PDB file of C-alpha atoms in Angstrom:
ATOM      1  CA  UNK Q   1    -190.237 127.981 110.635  1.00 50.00           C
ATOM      2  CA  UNK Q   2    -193.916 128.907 111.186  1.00 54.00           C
ATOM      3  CA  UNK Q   3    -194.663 126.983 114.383  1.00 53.00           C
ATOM      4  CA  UNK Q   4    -191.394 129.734 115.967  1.00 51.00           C
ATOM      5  CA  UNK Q   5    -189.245 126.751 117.095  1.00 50.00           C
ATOM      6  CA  UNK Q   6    -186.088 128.183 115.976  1.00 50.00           C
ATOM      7  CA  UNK Q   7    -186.188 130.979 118.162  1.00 49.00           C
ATOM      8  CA  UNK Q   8    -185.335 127.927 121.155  1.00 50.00           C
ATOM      9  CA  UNK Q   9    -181.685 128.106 119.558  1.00 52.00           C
ATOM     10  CA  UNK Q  10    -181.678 132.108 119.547  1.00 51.00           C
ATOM     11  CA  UNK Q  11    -180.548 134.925 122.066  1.00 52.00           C
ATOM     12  CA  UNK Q  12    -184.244 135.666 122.239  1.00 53.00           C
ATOM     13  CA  UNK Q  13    -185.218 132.660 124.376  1.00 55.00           C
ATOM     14  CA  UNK Q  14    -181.132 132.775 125.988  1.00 54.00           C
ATOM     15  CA  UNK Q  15    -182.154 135.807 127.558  1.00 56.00           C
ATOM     16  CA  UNK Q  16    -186.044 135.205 128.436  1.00 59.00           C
ATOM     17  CA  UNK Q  17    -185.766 135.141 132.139  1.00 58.00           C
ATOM     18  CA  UNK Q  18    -182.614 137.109 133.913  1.00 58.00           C
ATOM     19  CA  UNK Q  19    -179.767 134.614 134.976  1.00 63.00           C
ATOM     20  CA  UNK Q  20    -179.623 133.721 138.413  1.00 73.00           C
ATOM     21  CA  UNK Q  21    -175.682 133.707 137.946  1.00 67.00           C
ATOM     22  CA  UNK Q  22    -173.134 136.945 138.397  1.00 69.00           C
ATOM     23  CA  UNK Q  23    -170.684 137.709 135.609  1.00 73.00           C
ATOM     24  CA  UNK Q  24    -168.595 135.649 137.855  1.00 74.00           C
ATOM     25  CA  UNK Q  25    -170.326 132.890 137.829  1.00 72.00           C
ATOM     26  CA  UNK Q  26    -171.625 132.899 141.386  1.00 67.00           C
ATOM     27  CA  UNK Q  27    -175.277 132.132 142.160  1.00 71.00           C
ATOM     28  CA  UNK Q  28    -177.616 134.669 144.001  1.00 69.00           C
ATOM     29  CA  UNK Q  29    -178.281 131.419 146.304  1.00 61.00           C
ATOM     30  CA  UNK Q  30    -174.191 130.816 146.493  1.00 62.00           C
ATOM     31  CA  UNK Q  31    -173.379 135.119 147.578  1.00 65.00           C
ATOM     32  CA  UNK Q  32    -176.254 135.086 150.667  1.00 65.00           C
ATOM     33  CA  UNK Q  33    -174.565 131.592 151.720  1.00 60.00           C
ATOM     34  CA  UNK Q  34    -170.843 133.157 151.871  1.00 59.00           C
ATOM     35  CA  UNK Q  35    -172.740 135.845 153.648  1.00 61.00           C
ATOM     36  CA  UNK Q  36    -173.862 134.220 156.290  1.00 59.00           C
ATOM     37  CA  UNK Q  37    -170.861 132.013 156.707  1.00 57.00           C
ATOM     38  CA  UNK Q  38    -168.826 134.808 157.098  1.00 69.00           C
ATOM     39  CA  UNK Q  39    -165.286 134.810 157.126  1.00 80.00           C
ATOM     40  CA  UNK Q  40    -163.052 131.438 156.661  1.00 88.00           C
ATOM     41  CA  UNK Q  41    -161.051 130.577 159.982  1.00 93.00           C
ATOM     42  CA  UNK Q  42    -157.549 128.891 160.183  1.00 95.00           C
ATOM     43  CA  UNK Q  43    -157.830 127.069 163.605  1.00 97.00           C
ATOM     44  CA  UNK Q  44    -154.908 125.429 165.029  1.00 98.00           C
ATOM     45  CA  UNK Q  45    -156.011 122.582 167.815  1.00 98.00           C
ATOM     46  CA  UNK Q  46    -153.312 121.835 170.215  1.00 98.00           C
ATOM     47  CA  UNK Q  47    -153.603 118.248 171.468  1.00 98.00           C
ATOM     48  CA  UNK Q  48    -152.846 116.533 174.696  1.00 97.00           C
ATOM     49  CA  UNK Q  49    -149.958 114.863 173.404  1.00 97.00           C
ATOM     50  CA  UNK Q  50    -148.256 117.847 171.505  1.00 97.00           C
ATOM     51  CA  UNK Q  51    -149.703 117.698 168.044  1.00 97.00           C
ATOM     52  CA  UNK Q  52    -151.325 120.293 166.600  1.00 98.00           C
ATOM     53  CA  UNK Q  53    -153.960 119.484 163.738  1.00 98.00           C
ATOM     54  CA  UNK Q  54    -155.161 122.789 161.534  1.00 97.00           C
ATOM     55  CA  UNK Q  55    -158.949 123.203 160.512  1.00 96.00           C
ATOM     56  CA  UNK Q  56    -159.107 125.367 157.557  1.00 92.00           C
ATOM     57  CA  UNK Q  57    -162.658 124.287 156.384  1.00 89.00           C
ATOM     58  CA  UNK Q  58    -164.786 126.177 159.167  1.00 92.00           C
ATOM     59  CA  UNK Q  59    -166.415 130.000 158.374  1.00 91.00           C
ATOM     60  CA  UNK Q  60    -166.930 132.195 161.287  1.00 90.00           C
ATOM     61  CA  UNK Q  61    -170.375 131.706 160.959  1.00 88.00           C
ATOM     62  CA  UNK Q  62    -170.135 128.223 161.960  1.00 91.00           C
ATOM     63  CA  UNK Q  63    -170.168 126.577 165.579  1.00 94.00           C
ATOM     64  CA  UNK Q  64    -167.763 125.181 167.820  1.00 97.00           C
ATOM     65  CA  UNK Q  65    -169.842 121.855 167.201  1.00 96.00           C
ATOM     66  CA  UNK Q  66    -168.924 121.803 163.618  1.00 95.00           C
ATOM     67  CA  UNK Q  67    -164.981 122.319 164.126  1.00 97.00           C
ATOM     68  CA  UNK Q  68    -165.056 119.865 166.458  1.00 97.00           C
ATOM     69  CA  UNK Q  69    -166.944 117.163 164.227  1.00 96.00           C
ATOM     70  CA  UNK Q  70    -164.155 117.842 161.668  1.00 97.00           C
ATOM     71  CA  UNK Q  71    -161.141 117.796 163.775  1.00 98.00           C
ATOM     72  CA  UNK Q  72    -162.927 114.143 165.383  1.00 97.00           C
ATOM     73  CA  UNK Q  73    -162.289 112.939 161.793  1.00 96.00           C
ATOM     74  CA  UNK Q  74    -159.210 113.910 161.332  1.00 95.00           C
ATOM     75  CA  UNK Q  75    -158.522 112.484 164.437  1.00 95.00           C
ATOM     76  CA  UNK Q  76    -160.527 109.345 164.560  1.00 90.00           C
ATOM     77  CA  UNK Q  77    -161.598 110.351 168.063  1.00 94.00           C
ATOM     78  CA  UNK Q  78    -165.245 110.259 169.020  1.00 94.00           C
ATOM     79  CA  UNK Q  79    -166.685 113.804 169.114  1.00 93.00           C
ATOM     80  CA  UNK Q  80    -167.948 113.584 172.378  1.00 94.00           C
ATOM     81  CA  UNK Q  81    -164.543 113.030 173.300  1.00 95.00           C
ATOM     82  CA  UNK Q  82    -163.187 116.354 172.539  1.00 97.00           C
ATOM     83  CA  UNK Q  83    -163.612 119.615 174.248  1.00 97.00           C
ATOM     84  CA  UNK Q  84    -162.177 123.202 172.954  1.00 98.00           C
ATOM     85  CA  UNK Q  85    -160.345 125.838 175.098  1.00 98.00           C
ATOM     86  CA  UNK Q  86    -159.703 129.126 173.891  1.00 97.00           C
ATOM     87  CA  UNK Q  87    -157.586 131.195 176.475  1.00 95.00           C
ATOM     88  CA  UNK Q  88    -158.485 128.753 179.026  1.00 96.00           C
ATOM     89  CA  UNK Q  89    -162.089 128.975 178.998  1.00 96.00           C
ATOM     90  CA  UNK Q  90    -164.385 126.138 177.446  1.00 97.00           C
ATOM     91  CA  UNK Q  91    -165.890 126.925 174.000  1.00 97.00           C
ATOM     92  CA  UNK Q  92    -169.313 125.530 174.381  1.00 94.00           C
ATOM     93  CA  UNK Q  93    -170.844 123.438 171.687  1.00 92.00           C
ATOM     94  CA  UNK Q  94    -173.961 125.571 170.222  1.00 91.00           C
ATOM     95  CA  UNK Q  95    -171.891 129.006 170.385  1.00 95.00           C
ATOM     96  CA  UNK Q  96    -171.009 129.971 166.860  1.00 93.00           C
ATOM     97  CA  UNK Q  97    -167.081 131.106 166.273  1.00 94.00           C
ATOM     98  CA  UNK Q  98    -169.012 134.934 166.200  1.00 90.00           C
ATOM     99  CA  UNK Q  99    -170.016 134.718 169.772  1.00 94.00           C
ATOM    100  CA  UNK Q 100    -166.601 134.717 171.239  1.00 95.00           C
ATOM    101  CA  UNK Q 101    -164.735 138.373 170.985  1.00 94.00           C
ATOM    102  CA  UNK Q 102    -161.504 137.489 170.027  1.00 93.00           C
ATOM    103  CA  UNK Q 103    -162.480 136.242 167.002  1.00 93.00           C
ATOM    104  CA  UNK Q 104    -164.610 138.598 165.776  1.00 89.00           C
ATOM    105  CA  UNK Q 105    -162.406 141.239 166.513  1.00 91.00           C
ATOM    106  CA  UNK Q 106    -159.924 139.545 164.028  1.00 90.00           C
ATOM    107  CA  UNK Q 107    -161.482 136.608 162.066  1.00 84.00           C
ATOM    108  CA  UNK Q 108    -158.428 136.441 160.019  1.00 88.00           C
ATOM    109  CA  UNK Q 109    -155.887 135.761 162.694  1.00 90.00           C
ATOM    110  CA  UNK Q 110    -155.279 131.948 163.235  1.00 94.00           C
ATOM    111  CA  UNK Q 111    -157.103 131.122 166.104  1.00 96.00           C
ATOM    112  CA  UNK Q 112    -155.330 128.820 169.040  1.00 97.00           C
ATOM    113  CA  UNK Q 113    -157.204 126.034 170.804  1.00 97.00           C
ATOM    114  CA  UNK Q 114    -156.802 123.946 173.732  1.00 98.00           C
ATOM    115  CA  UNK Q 115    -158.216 120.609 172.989  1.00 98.00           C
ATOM    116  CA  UNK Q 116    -158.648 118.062 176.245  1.00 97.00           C
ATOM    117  CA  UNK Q 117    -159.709 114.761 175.062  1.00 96.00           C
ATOM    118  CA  UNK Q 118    -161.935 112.637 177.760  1.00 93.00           C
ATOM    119  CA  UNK Q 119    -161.729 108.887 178.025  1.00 86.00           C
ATOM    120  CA  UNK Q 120    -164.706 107.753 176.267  1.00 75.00           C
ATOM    121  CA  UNK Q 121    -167.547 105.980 178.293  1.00 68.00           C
ATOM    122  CA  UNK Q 122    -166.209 102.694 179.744  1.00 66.00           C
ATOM    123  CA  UNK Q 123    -163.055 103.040 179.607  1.00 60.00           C
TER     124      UNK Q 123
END
């Protein structure tokens, strides 16, 4: 046609601007996120009463707020509730999982963790 409209249906308007999208199908916006979350965790929280519930949904990257906001779901405890231990020491809220040695040393290992749940408020 005269007015070019048919070149909207061809490769030449396909490939005006470069894709934002890898051969794999991955975003430029999607690799810098999985950079900065770094590597996935597997962290196994022991509980007072024996159980042990696994978070597998938490990238080093993250903090210890964040696997603790997931594991008070799981656990229908209130967050404030819960508080992490990690070779006996407390894992304080805004650290991030990089921040603590062990685990950057070897983000792949599972990581063990003490959980000691406080009587909420009133109780």
């Amino acid at each position: 046609e005269a007015d070019g409209s048919h070149e909207l249906d061809g490769a030449p308007a396909a490939n005006a601007f470069p894709s934002q999208y890898d051969e794999a199908g991955v975003s430029s916006f999607d690799r810098q996120e999985a950079e900065l979350r770094g590597a996935a965790l597997r962290i196994n929280c022991h509980m007072p009463d024996g159980t042990v519930h696994q978070i597998t949904d938490c990238f080093i990257g993250h903090d210890v707020t964040y696997a603790k906001g997931l594991l008070a779901r799981k656990t229908e405890l209130q967050f404030s509730q819960l508080k992490f231990f990690m070779d006996g020491k407390l894992m304080f809220d805004p650290l991030s999982f990089n921040d603590f040695p062990a685990i950057l040393a070897d983000p792949a290992k599972e990581i063990e963790v003490e959980v000691r749940v406080e009587e909420p408020p009133g109780q």
